[in-house]
Every structure is written in structure tokens, then in C-alpha cells.
PDB file of C-alpha atoms in Angstrom:
ATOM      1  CA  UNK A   7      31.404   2.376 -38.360  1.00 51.00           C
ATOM      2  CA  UNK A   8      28.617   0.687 -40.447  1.00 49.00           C
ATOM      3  CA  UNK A   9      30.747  -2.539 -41.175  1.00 55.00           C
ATOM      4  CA  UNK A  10      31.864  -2.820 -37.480  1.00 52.00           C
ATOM      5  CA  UNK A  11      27.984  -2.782 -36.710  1.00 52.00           C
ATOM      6  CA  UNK A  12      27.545  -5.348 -39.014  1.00 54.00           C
ATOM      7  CA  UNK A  13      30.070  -7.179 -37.985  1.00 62.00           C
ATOM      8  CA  UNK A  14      28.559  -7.466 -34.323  1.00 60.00           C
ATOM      9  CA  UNK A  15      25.187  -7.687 -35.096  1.00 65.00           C
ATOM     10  CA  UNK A  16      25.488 -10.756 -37.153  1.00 66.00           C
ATOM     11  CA  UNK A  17      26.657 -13.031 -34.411  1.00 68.00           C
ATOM     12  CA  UNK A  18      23.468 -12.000 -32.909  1.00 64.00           C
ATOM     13  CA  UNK A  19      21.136 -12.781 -35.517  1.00 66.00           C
ATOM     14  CA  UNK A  20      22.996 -16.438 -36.008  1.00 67.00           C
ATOM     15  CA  UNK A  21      22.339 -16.926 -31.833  1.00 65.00           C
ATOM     16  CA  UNK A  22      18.993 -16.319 -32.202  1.00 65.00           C
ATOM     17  CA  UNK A  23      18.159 -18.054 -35.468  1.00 64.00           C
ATOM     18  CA  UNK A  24      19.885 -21.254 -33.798  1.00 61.00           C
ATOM     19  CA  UNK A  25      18.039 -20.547 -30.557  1.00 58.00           C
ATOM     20  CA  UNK A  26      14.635 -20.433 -32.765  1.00 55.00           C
ATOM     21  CA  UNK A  27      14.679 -24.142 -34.045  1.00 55.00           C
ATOM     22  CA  UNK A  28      15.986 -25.570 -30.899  1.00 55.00           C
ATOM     23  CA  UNK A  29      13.397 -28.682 -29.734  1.00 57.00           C
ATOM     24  CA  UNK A  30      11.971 -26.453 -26.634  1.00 54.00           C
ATOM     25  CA  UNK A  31      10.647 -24.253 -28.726  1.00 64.00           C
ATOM     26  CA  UNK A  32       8.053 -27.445 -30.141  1.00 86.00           C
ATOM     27  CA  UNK A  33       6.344 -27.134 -27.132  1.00 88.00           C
ATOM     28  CA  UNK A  34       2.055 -26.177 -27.138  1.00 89.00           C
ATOM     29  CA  UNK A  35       1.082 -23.152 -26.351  1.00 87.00           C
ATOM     30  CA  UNK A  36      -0.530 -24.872 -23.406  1.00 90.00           C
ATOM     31  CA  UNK A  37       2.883 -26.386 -22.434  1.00 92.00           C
ATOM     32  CA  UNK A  38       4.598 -23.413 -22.175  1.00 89.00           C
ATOM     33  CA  UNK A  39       2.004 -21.658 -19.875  1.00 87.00           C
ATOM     34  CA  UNK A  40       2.530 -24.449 -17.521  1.00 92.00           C
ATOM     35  CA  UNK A  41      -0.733 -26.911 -18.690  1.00 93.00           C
ATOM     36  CA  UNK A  42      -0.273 -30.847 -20.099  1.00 94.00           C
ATOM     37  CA  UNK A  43       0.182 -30.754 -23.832  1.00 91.00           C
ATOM     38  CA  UNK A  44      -3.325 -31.668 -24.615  1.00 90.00           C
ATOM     39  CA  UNK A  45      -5.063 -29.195 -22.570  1.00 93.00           C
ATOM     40  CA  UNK A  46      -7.948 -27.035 -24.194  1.00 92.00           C
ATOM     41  CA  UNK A  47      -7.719 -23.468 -22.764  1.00 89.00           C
ATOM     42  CA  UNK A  48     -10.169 -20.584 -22.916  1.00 88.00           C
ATOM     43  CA  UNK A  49      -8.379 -17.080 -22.962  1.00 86.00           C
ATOM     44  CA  UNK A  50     -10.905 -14.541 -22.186  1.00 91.00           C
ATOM     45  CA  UNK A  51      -9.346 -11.076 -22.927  1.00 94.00           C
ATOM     46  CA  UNK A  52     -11.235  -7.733 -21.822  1.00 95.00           C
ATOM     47  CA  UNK A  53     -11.202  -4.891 -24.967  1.00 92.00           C
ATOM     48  CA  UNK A  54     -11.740  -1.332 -25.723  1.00 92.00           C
ATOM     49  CA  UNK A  55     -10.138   0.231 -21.875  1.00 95.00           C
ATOM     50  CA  UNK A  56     -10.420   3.631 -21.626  1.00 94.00           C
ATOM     51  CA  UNK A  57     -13.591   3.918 -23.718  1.00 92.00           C
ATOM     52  CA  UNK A  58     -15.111   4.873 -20.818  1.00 94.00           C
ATOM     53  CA  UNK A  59     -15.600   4.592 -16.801  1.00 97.00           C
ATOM     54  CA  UNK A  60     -17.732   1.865 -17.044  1.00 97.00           C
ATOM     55  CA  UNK A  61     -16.133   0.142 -19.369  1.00 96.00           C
ATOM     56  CA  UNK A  62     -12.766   0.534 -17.402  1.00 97.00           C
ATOM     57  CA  UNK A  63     -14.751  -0.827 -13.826  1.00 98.00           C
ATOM     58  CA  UNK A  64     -15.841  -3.779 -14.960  1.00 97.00           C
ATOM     59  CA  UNK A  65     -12.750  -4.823 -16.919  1.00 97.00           C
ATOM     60  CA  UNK A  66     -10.341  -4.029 -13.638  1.00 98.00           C
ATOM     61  CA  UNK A  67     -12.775  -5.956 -11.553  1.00 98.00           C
ATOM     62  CA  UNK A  68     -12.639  -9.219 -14.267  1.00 97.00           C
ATOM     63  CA  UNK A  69      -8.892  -8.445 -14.159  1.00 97.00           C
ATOM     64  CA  UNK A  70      -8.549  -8.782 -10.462  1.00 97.00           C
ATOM     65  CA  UNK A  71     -10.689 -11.771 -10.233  1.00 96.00           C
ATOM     66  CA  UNK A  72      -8.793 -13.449 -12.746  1.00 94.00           C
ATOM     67  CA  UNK A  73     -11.904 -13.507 -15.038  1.00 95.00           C
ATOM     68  CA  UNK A  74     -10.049 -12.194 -17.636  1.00 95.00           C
ATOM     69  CA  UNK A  75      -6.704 -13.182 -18.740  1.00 92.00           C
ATOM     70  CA  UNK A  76      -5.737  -9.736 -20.554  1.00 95.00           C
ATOM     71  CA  UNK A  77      -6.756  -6.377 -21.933  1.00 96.00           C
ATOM     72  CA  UNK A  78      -6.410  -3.832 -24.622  1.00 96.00           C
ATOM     73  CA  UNK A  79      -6.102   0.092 -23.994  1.00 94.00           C
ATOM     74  CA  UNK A  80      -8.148   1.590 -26.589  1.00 90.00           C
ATOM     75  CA  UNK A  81      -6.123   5.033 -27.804  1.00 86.00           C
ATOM     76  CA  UNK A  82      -6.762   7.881 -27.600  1.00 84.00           C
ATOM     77  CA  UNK A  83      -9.850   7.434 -25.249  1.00 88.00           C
ATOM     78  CA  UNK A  84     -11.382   9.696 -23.170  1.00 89.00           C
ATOM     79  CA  UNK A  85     -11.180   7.309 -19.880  1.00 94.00           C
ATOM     80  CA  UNK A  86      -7.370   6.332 -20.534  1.00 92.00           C
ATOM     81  CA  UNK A  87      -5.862   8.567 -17.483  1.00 95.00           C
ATOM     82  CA  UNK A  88      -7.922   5.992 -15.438  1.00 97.00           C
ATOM     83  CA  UNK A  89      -6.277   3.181 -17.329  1.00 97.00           C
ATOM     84  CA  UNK A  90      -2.835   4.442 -16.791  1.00 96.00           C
ATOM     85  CA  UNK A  91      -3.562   4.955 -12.598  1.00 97.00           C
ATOM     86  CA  UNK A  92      -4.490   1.542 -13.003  1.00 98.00           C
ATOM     87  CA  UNK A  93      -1.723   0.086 -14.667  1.00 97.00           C
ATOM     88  CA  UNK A  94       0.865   1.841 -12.222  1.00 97.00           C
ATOM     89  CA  UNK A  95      -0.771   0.414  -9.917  1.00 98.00           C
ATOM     90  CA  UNK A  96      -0.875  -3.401 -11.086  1.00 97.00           C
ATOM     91  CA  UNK A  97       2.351  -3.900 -13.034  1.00 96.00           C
ATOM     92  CA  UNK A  98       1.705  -7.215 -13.690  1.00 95.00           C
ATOM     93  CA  UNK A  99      -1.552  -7.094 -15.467  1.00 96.00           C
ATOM     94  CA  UNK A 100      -1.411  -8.228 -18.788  1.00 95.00           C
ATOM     95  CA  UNK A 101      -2.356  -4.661 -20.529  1.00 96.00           C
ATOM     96  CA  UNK A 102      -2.119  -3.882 -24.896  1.00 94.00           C
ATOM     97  CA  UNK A 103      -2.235  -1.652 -27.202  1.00 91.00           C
ATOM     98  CA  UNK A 104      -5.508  -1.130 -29.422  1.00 84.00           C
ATOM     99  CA  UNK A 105      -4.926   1.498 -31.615  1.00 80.00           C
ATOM    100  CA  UNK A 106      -7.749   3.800 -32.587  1.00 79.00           C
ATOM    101  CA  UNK A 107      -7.306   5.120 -36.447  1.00 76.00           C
ATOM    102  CA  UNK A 108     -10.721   7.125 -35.733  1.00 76.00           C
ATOM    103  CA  UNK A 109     -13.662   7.364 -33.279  1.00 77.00           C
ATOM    104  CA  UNK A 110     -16.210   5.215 -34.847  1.00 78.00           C
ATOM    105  CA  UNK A 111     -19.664   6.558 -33.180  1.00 78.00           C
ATOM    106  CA  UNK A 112     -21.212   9.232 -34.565  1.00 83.00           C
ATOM    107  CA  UNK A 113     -22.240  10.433 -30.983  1.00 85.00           C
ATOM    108  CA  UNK A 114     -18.791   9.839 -29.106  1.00 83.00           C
ATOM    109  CA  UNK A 115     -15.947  11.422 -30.315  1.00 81.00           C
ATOM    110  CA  UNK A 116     -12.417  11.910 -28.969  1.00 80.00           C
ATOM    111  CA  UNK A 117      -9.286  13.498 -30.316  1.00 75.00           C
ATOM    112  CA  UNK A 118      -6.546  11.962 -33.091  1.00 72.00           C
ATOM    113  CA  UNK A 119      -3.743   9.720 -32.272  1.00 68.00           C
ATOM    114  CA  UNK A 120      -1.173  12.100 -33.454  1.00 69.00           C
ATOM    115  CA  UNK A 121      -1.032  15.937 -33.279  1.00 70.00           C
ATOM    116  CA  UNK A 122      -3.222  18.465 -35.704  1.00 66.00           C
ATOM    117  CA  UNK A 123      -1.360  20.506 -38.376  1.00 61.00           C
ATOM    118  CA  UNK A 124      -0.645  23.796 -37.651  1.00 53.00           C
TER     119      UNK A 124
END
């Protein structure tokens, strides 16, 4: 079953290493996100959602404007129910991942990542 895997997958891996140094893929960054090659772009991105309400307000608002280009969801946060209303209800928006190892204010704490022992 393993070698028949292989045998598949490999064909795949080829494709996509041939598809990799084909001459589209020299294009800019600011090519491929529809600007002239030259073009000197500012990406504003909005961090730390879910932190709190405030937090969450003001980066939806800069979101909808089109002030910022993109976010990260801060995990576990105590504001990320709010996040996740907000991201079913704007599929589009360009929303991350920021993990959260620990809470790193002495004053606002919120649970781990993964579940306690027992």
C-alpha cells in the first residue's frame, strides 16, 4: 500500500517542482497583486484580535475601510468569540493566526492554548 502511495505521489511532487520554476512565477510581489513591477506598496496589517473589545472595534472598522490590508487572531484571547462572529460574517477578510505561547501581562491573563493535565 505504501509503494502504491509512493508511486502516485511522486508524479505530484515532479508537477509541482516543474510548475515552481516556470517564468510566471518571476513576477514582483507587486505584479502579482495586480500593481506595475516597480510599484512601492505599504501593507498595513492590524495585530493582536481578540485581545480585547476595543482592540477588535477598531481593527474591523480599519478592515472595512480598507485601512488595513490584514489581521492576526491572537489565541486564546478573551475577545476571540467576537472575532469568530466577525469572520463568519466577512469571509473574505484577510484573517491569521497569532499564536499565544503565554499571556504576557502580569495584569491580563487568559487560559492555555491546549488543555490542562488531569
Amino acid at each position: 500500500m505504501v509503494t502504491h502511495m509512493k508511486r502516485l505521489l511522486w508524479p505530484l511532487v515532479a508537477a509541482s517542482m516543474a510548475a515552481s520554476a516556470l517564468p510566471g512565477q518571476a513576477r514582483t510581489i507587486a505584479e502579482r497583486l495586480g500593481h506595475p513591477a516597480g510599484s512601492k506598496l505599504l501593507i498595513i496589517h492590524a495585530d493582536d484580535l481578540g485581545v480585547a473589545h476595543s482592540v477588535n472595534v477598531a481593527s474591523f472598522d480599519a478592515l472595512d475601510r480598507g485601512i488595513v490590508s490584514s489581521a492576526s487572531i491572537m489565541m486564546p484571547t478573551p475577545w476571540i468569540t467576537e472575532v469568530a462572529s466577525y469572520a463568519r460574517k466577512n469571509p473574505n477578510a484577510d484573517l491569521g493566526l497569532h499564536l499565544t505561547l503565554n499571556a504576557e501581562w502580569e495584569n491580563y491573563r487568559w487560559g492555555a492554548s491546549s488543555p490542562g493535565t488531569r
